[in-house]
Amino acid sequence: MTTDGEQRRSDRDMPSTDRGTLPITGVEVENDADLMDQALAEARLAEAHGDVPVGAVVVRNGEVIARRHNERELTGDPTAHAEILALRDAAAVVGSWRLNDCTLVVTLEPCAMCGGAAVNARLGRLVYGAADLAAGACLSLYNVCDDPRLNHRVELVAGVEAEVCGRLLSDFFAVRR
């Protein structure tokens, strides 16, 4: 645990400065909390079309290169999770499926599909807000991002703006029950 309640796990020794800011390819990225605010803004867009409010941004060299939100209801596509869409867009920007120098910031702990996509994309770092006790595959139910049996491990930071992320989801579901 870090001093602000975030959990950090890594198979690399990357130096940490204040509140989750880490160097990626020699350039310091924005604060994780600021990036989570951008993911939260994206999540709120999902609500407008009836999708669960989950948002994601992908950062490379200090620049947001992709931002998406859930679109399952909008498109009828069961794979249209914010993380999958953001990783696809990021790969298009980078020109490669290998996103080892990128960070994915997402408002909800990724499911098995999205955690697996992060591993398969060779993602360098994953930051999430609220834990998903029902389907979370990065810490809550499974440990896909740090499974030693897989060919890649993703550095993980959990719990960034967790209360705000969790409240957005709770409010969404409270209206629908």
PDB file of C-alpha atoms in Angstrom:
ATOM      1  CA  MET A   1       0.000   0.000   0.000  1.00  0.00           C
ATOM      2  CA  THR A   2       1.180   3.505  -0.736  1.00  0.00           C
ATOM      3  CA  THR A   3       0.444   6.385   1.610  1.00  0.00           C
ATOM      4  CA  ASP A   4      -2.703   7.473  -0.255  1.00  0.00           C
ATOM      5  CA  GLY A   5      -4.394   4.056  -0.175  1.00  0.00           C
ATOM      6  CA  GLU A   6      -3.419   2.849  -3.642  1.00  0.00           C
ATOM      7  CA  GLN A   7      -2.098  -0.667  -4.063  1.00  0.00           C
ATOM      8  CA  ARG A   8       0.942  -1.085  -6.275  1.00  0.00           C
ATOM      9  CA  ARG A   9       2.387  -4.279  -7.684  1.00  0.00           C
ATOM     10  CA  SER A  10       5.087  -4.625 -10.306  1.00  0.00           C
ATOM     11  CA  ASP A  11       7.551  -7.071 -11.747  1.00  0.00           C
ATOM     12  CA  ARG A  12       9.808  -4.125 -12.529  1.00  0.00           C
ATOM     13  CA  ASP A  13      11.467  -1.724 -10.094  1.00  0.00           C
ATOM     14  CA  MET A  14      10.169   1.599 -11.338  1.00  0.00           C
ATOM     15  CA  PRO A  15      10.830   4.590  -9.113  1.00  0.00           C
ATOM     16  CA  SER A  16       7.761   6.303  -7.717  1.00  0.00           C
ATOM     17  CA  THR A  17       7.616  10.023  -7.145  1.00  0.00           C
ATOM     18  CA  ASP A  18       4.543  11.707  -5.671  1.00  0.00           C
ATOM     19  CA  ARG A  19       0.999  10.222  -5.876  1.00  0.00           C
ATOM     20  CA  GLY A  20       1.601   7.610  -8.539  1.00  0.00           C
ATOM     21  CA  THR A  21       3.585   9.607 -11.082  1.00  0.00           C
ATOM     22  CA  LEU A  22       5.972   7.257 -12.870  1.00  0.00           C
ATOM     23  CA  PRO A  23       8.436   7.803 -15.689  1.00  0.00           C
ATOM     24  CA  ILE A  24       7.585   6.044 -18.945  1.00  0.00           C
ATOM     25  CA  THR A  25      10.324   5.983 -21.597  1.00  0.00           C
ATOM     26  CA  GLY A  26      12.131   8.773 -19.777  1.00  0.00           C
ATOM     27  CA  VAL A  27       9.200  11.220 -19.805  1.00  0.00           C
ATOM     28  CA  GLU A  28       7.142  11.825 -16.684  1.00  0.00           C
ATOM     29  CA  VAL A  29       3.416  11.341 -17.230  1.00  0.00           C
ATOM     30  CA  GLU A  30       0.660  13.240 -15.519  1.00  0.00           C
ATOM     31  CA  ASN A  31      -0.465  12.338 -12.037  1.00  0.00           C
ATOM     32  CA  ASP A  32      -2.598   9.177 -11.982  1.00  0.00           C
ATOM     33  CA  ALA A  33      -5.424  11.042 -10.237  1.00  0.00           C
ATOM     34  CA  ASP A  34      -5.520  13.649 -13.040  1.00  0.00           C
ATOM     35  CA  LEU A  35      -5.619  10.888 -15.628  1.00  0.00           C
ATOM     36  CA  MET A  36      -8.396   9.153 -13.687  1.00  0.00           C
ATOM     37  CA  ASP A  37     -10.387  12.394 -13.848  1.00  0.00           C
ATOM     38  CA  GLN A  38     -10.149  12.159 -17.646  1.00  0.00           C
ATOM     39  CA  ALA A  39     -11.309   8.527 -17.520  1.00  0.00           C
ATOM     40  CA  LEU A  40     -14.214   9.558 -15.275  1.00  0.00           C
ATOM     41  CA  ALA A  41     -15.243  12.228 -17.786  1.00  0.00           C
ATOM     42  CA  GLU A  42     -15.237   9.547 -20.460  1.00  0.00           C
ATOM     43  CA  ALA A  43     -17.262   7.198 -18.210  1.00  0.00           C
ATOM     44  CA  ARG A  44     -19.990   9.816 -17.843  1.00  0.00           C
ATOM     45  CA  LEU A  45     -20.438   9.773 -21.628  1.00  0.00           C
ATOM     46  CA  ALA A  46     -21.410   6.080 -21.475  1.00  0.00           C
ATOM     47  CA  GLU A  47     -24.346   6.900 -19.226  1.00  0.00           C
ATOM     48  CA  ALA A  48     -25.876   9.084 -21.937  1.00  0.00           C
ATOM     49  CA  HIS A  49     -26.580   6.013 -24.082  1.00  0.00           C
ATOM     50  CA  GLY A  50     -27.482   3.600 -21.297  1.00  0.00           C
ATOM     51  CA  ASP A  51     -24.119   1.907 -20.927  1.00  0.00           C
ATOM     52  CA  VAL A  52     -22.489   1.168 -17.587  1.00  0.00           C
ATOM     53  CA  PRO A  53     -20.316   4.250 -16.878  1.00  0.00           C
ATOM     54  CA  VAL A  54     -16.804   2.927 -17.325  1.00  0.00           C
ATOM     55  CA  GLY A  55     -14.181   5.085 -19.010  1.00  0.00           C
ATOM     56  CA  ALA A  56     -10.583   4.527 -20.055  1.00  0.00           C
ATOM     57  CA  VAL A  57      -7.645   6.546 -21.345  1.00  0.00           C
ATOM     58  CA  VAL A  58      -4.324   5.318 -22.727  1.00  0.00           C
ATOM     59  CA  VAL A  59      -1.212   7.410 -22.127  1.00  0.00           C
ATOM     60  CA  ARG A  60       2.098   7.228 -23.972  1.00  0.00           C
ATOM     61  CA  ASN A  61       5.062   9.526 -23.377  1.00  0.00           C
ATOM     62  CA  GLY A  62       2.917  11.799 -21.233  1.00  0.00           C
ATOM     63  CA  GLU A  63       0.224  12.208 -23.889  1.00  0.00           C
ATOM     64  CA  VAL A  64      -3.286  10.750 -23.905  1.00  0.00           C
ATOM     65  CA  ILE A  65      -3.441   8.852 -27.206  1.00  0.00           C
ATOM     66  CA  ALA A  66      -6.828   7.156 -26.762  1.00  0.00           C
ATOM     67  CA  ARG A  67      -9.965   7.668 -24.702  1.00  0.00           C
ATOM     68  CA  ARG A  68     -13.106   5.558 -24.765  1.00  0.00           C
ATOM     69  CA  HIS A  69     -16.103   4.501 -22.711  1.00  0.00           C
ATOM     70  CA  ASN A  70     -18.351   1.445 -22.633  1.00  0.00           C
ATOM     71  CA  GLU A  71     -20.443   1.031 -25.786  1.00  0.00           C
ATOM     72  CA  ARG A  72     -22.017  -2.413 -25.356  1.00  0.00           C
ATOM     73  CA  GLU A  73     -25.590  -1.120 -25.273  1.00  0.00           C
ATOM     74  CA  LEU A  74     -24.907   1.453 -27.967  1.00  0.00           C
ATOM     75  CA  THR A  75     -23.377  -1.008 -30.437  1.00  0.00           C
ATOM     76  CA  GLY A  76     -24.785  -4.352 -29.328  1.00  0.00           C
ATOM     77  CA  ASP A  77     -21.187  -5.628 -29.178  1.00  0.00           C
ATOM     78  CA  PRO A  78     -20.397  -7.696 -26.064  1.00  0.00           C
ATOM     79  CA  THR A  79     -16.697  -6.836 -26.387  1.00  0.00           C
ATOM     80  CA  ALA A  80     -17.224  -3.061 -26.492  1.00  0.00           C
ATOM     81  CA  HIS A  81     -15.749  -2.465 -23.049  1.00  0.00           C
ATOM     82  CA  ALA A  82     -13.960   0.852 -22.540  1.00  0.00           C
ATOM     83  CA  GLU A  83     -10.599  -0.886 -22.108  1.00  0.00           C
ATOM     84  CA  ILE A  84     -10.842  -2.937 -25.297  1.00  0.00           C
ATOM     85  CA  LEU A  85     -11.915   0.072 -27.361  1.00  0.00           C
ATOM     86  CA  ALA A  86      -9.167   2.270 -25.892  1.00  0.00           C
ATOM     87  CA  LEU A  87      -6.485  -0.398 -26.468  1.00  0.00           C
ATOM     88  CA  ARG A  88      -7.618  -0.800 -30.097  1.00  0.00           C
ATOM     89  CA  ASP A  89      -7.447   2.952 -30.668  1.00  0.00           C
ATOM     90  CA  ALA A  90      -4.049   3.176 -28.969  1.00  0.00           C
ATOM     91  CA  ALA A  91      -2.653   0.365 -31.135  1.00  0.00           C
ATOM     92  CA  ALA A  92      -3.836   2.240 -34.220  1.00  0.00           C
ATOM     93  CA  VAL A  93      -2.100   5.425 -33.035  1.00  0.00           C
ATOM     94  CA  VAL A  94       1.125   3.601 -32.135  1.00  0.00           C
ATOM     95  CA  GLY A  95       1.027   1.487 -35.288  1.00  0.00           C
ATOM     96  CA  SER A  96       1.610  -1.718 -33.368  1.00  0.00           C
ATOM     97  CA  TRP A  97      -0.271  -4.081 -31.093  1.00  0.00           C
ATOM     98  CA  ARG A  98       2.605  -3.874 -28.616  1.00  0.00           C
ATOM     99  CA  LEU A  99       1.764  -1.181 -26.076  1.00  0.00           C
ATOM    100  CA  ASN A 100       4.630  -1.827 -23.653  1.00  0.00           C
ATOM    101  CA  ASP A 101       5.350   1.885 -23.253  1.00  0.00           C
ATOM    102  CA  CYS A 102       1.708   2.780 -22.571  1.00  0.00           C
ATOM    103  CA  THR A 103      -0.451   3.113 -19.475  1.00  0.00           C
ATOM    104  CA  LEU A 104      -4.149   2.253 -19.427  1.00  0.00           C
ATOM    105  CA  VAL A 105      -6.175   4.199 -16.853  1.00  0.00           C
ATOM    106  CA  VAL A 106      -9.693   2.842 -16.269  1.00  0.00           C
ATOM    107  CA  THR A 107     -12.419   3.649 -13.757  1.00  0.00           C
ATOM    108  CA  LEU A 108     -13.292   0.016 -12.897  1.00  0.00           C
ATOM    109  CA  GLU A 109     -11.076  -3.011 -12.336  1.00  0.00           C
ATOM    110  CA  PRO A 110     -10.875  -4.855 -15.672  1.00  0.00           C
ATOM    111  CA  CYS A 111     -12.702  -8.138 -16.238  1.00  0.00           C
ATOM    112  CA  ALA A 112     -10.961 -11.284 -17.499  1.00  0.00           C
ATOM    113  CA  MET A 113     -11.382 -10.232 -21.148  1.00  0.00           C
ATOM    114  CA  CYS A 114      -9.936  -6.765 -20.590  1.00  0.00           C
ATOM    115  CA  GLY A 115      -7.172  -7.919 -18.253  1.00  0.00           C
ATOM    116  CA  GLY A 116      -6.249 -10.548 -20.839  1.00  0.00           C
ATOM    117  CA  ALA A 117      -6.220  -7.889 -23.552  1.00  0.00           C
ATOM    118  CA  ALA A 118      -3.811  -5.803 -21.434  1.00  0.00           C
ATOM    119  CA  VAL A 119      -1.481  -8.799 -21.130  1.00  0.00           C
ATOM    120  CA  ASN A 120      -1.771  -9.627 -24.836  1.00  0.00           C
ATOM    121  CA  ALA A 121      -1.068  -5.996 -25.754  1.00  0.00           C
ATOM    122  CA  ARG A 122       2.081  -6.212 -23.609  1.00  0.00           C
ATOM    123  CA  LEU A 123       0.770  -3.135 -21.781  1.00  0.00           C
ATOM    124  CA  GLY A 124       3.370  -1.511 -19.577  1.00  0.00           C
ATOM    125  CA  ARG A 125       1.083  -0.288 -16.832  1.00  0.00           C
ATOM    126  CA  LEU A 126      -2.563  -0.476 -15.745  1.00  0.00           C
ATOM    127  CA  VAL A 127      -4.220   1.932 -13.314  1.00  0.00           C
ATOM    128  CA  TYR A 128      -7.783   1.416 -12.110  1.00  0.00           C
ATOM    129  CA  GLY A 129     -10.190   3.067  -9.714  1.00  0.00           C
ATOM    130  CA  ALA A 130     -12.968   0.956  -8.187  1.00  0.00           C
ATOM    131  CA  ALA A 131     -12.497  -2.731  -7.444  1.00  0.00           C
ATOM    132  CA  ASP A 132     -14.974  -5.081  -9.128  1.00  0.00           C
ATOM    133  CA  LEU A 133     -15.786  -7.789  -6.597  1.00  0.00           C
ATOM    134  CA  ALA A 134     -18.134  -9.536  -9.043  1.00  0.00           C
ATOM    135  CA  ALA A 135     -15.935  -9.709 -12.156  1.00  0.00           C
ATOM    136  CA  GLY A 136     -12.565  -8.076 -11.451  1.00  0.00           C
ATOM    137  CA  ALA A 137      -9.700 -10.083 -12.886  1.00  0.00           C
ATOM    138  CA  CYS A 138      -6.693  -8.010 -11.837  1.00  0.00           C
ATOM    139  CA  LEU A 139      -6.918  -8.401  -8.057  1.00  0.00           C
ATOM    140  CA  SER A 140     -10.445  -9.132  -6.846  1.00  0.00           C
ATOM    141  CA  LEU A 141     -11.219 -12.558  -8.334  1.00  0.00           C
ATOM    142  CA  TYR A 142      -8.190 -13.349 -10.478  1.00  0.00           C
ATOM    143  CA  ASN A 143      -4.697 -12.021 -10.982  1.00  0.00           C
ATOM    144  CA  VAL A 144      -4.431 -12.009 -14.788  1.00  0.00           C
ATOM    145  CA  CYS A 145      -2.043  -9.057 -14.979  1.00  0.00           C
ATOM    146  CA  ASP A 146       0.509 -10.625 -12.667  1.00  0.00           C
ATOM    147  CA  ASP A 147       0.099 -14.324 -13.374  1.00  0.00           C
ATOM    148  CA  PRO A 148       3.586 -15.901 -13.567  1.00  0.00           C
ATOM    149  CA  ARG A 149       2.259 -18.582 -15.949  1.00  0.00           C
ATOM    150  CA  LEU A 150       1.635 -15.963 -18.659  1.00  0.00           C
ATOM    151  CA  ASN A 151       4.281 -14.523 -20.968  1.00  0.00           C
ATOM    152  CA  HIS A 152       3.853 -10.911 -19.778  1.00  0.00           C
ATOM    153  CA  ARG A 153       3.092  -9.129 -16.540  1.00  0.00           C
ATOM    154  CA  VAL A 154       1.487  -5.721 -16.353  1.00  0.00           C
ATOM    155  CA  GLU A 155       2.427  -3.297 -13.603  1.00  0.00           C
ATOM    156  CA  LEU A 156      -0.737  -2.569 -11.637  1.00  0.00           C
ATOM    157  CA  VAL A 157      -1.899   0.406  -9.575  1.00  0.00           C
ATOM    158  CA  ALA A 158      -5.272  -0.123  -7.898  1.00  0.00           C
ATOM    159  CA  GLY A 159      -7.612   2.219  -6.055  1.00  0.00           C
ATOM    160  CA  VAL A 160      -6.918   5.590  -7.687  1.00  0.00           C
ATOM    161  CA  GLU A 161      -9.982   7.773  -7.016  1.00  0.00           C
ATOM    162  CA  ALA A 162     -11.751   4.543  -6.008  1.00  0.00           C
ATOM    163  CA  GLU A 163     -14.492   6.268  -4.021  1.00  0.00           C
ATOM    164  CA  VAL A 164     -15.452   8.607  -6.873  1.00  0.00           C
ATOM    165  CA  CYS A 165     -15.354   5.774  -9.427  1.00  0.00           C
ATOM    166  CA  GLY A 166     -17.401   3.503  -7.185  1.00  0.00           C
ATOM    167  CA  ARG A 167     -19.993   6.192  -6.488  1.00  0.00           C
ATOM    168  CA  LEU A 168     -20.512   6.802 -10.224  1.00  0.00           C
ATOM    169  CA  LEU A 169     -21.282   3.106 -10.697  1.00  0.00           C
ATOM    170  CA  SER A 170     -23.449   2.838  -7.569  1.00  0.00           C
ATOM    171  CA  ASP A 171     -25.521   5.856  -8.615  1.00  0.00           C
ATOM    172  CA  PHE A 172     -25.970   4.414 -12.106  1.00  0.00           C
ATOM    173  CA  PHE A 173     -27.275   1.083 -10.810  1.00  0.00           C
ATOM    174  CA  ALA A 174     -29.404   2.666  -8.041  1.00  0.00           C
ATOM    175  CA  VAL A 175     -31.486   4.450 -10.699  1.00  0.00           C
ATOM    176  CA  ARG A 176     -32.015   1.189 -12.597  1.00  0.00           C
ATOM    177  CA  ARG A 177     -33.124  -0.962  -9.641  1.00  0.00           C
TER     178      ARG A 177
END
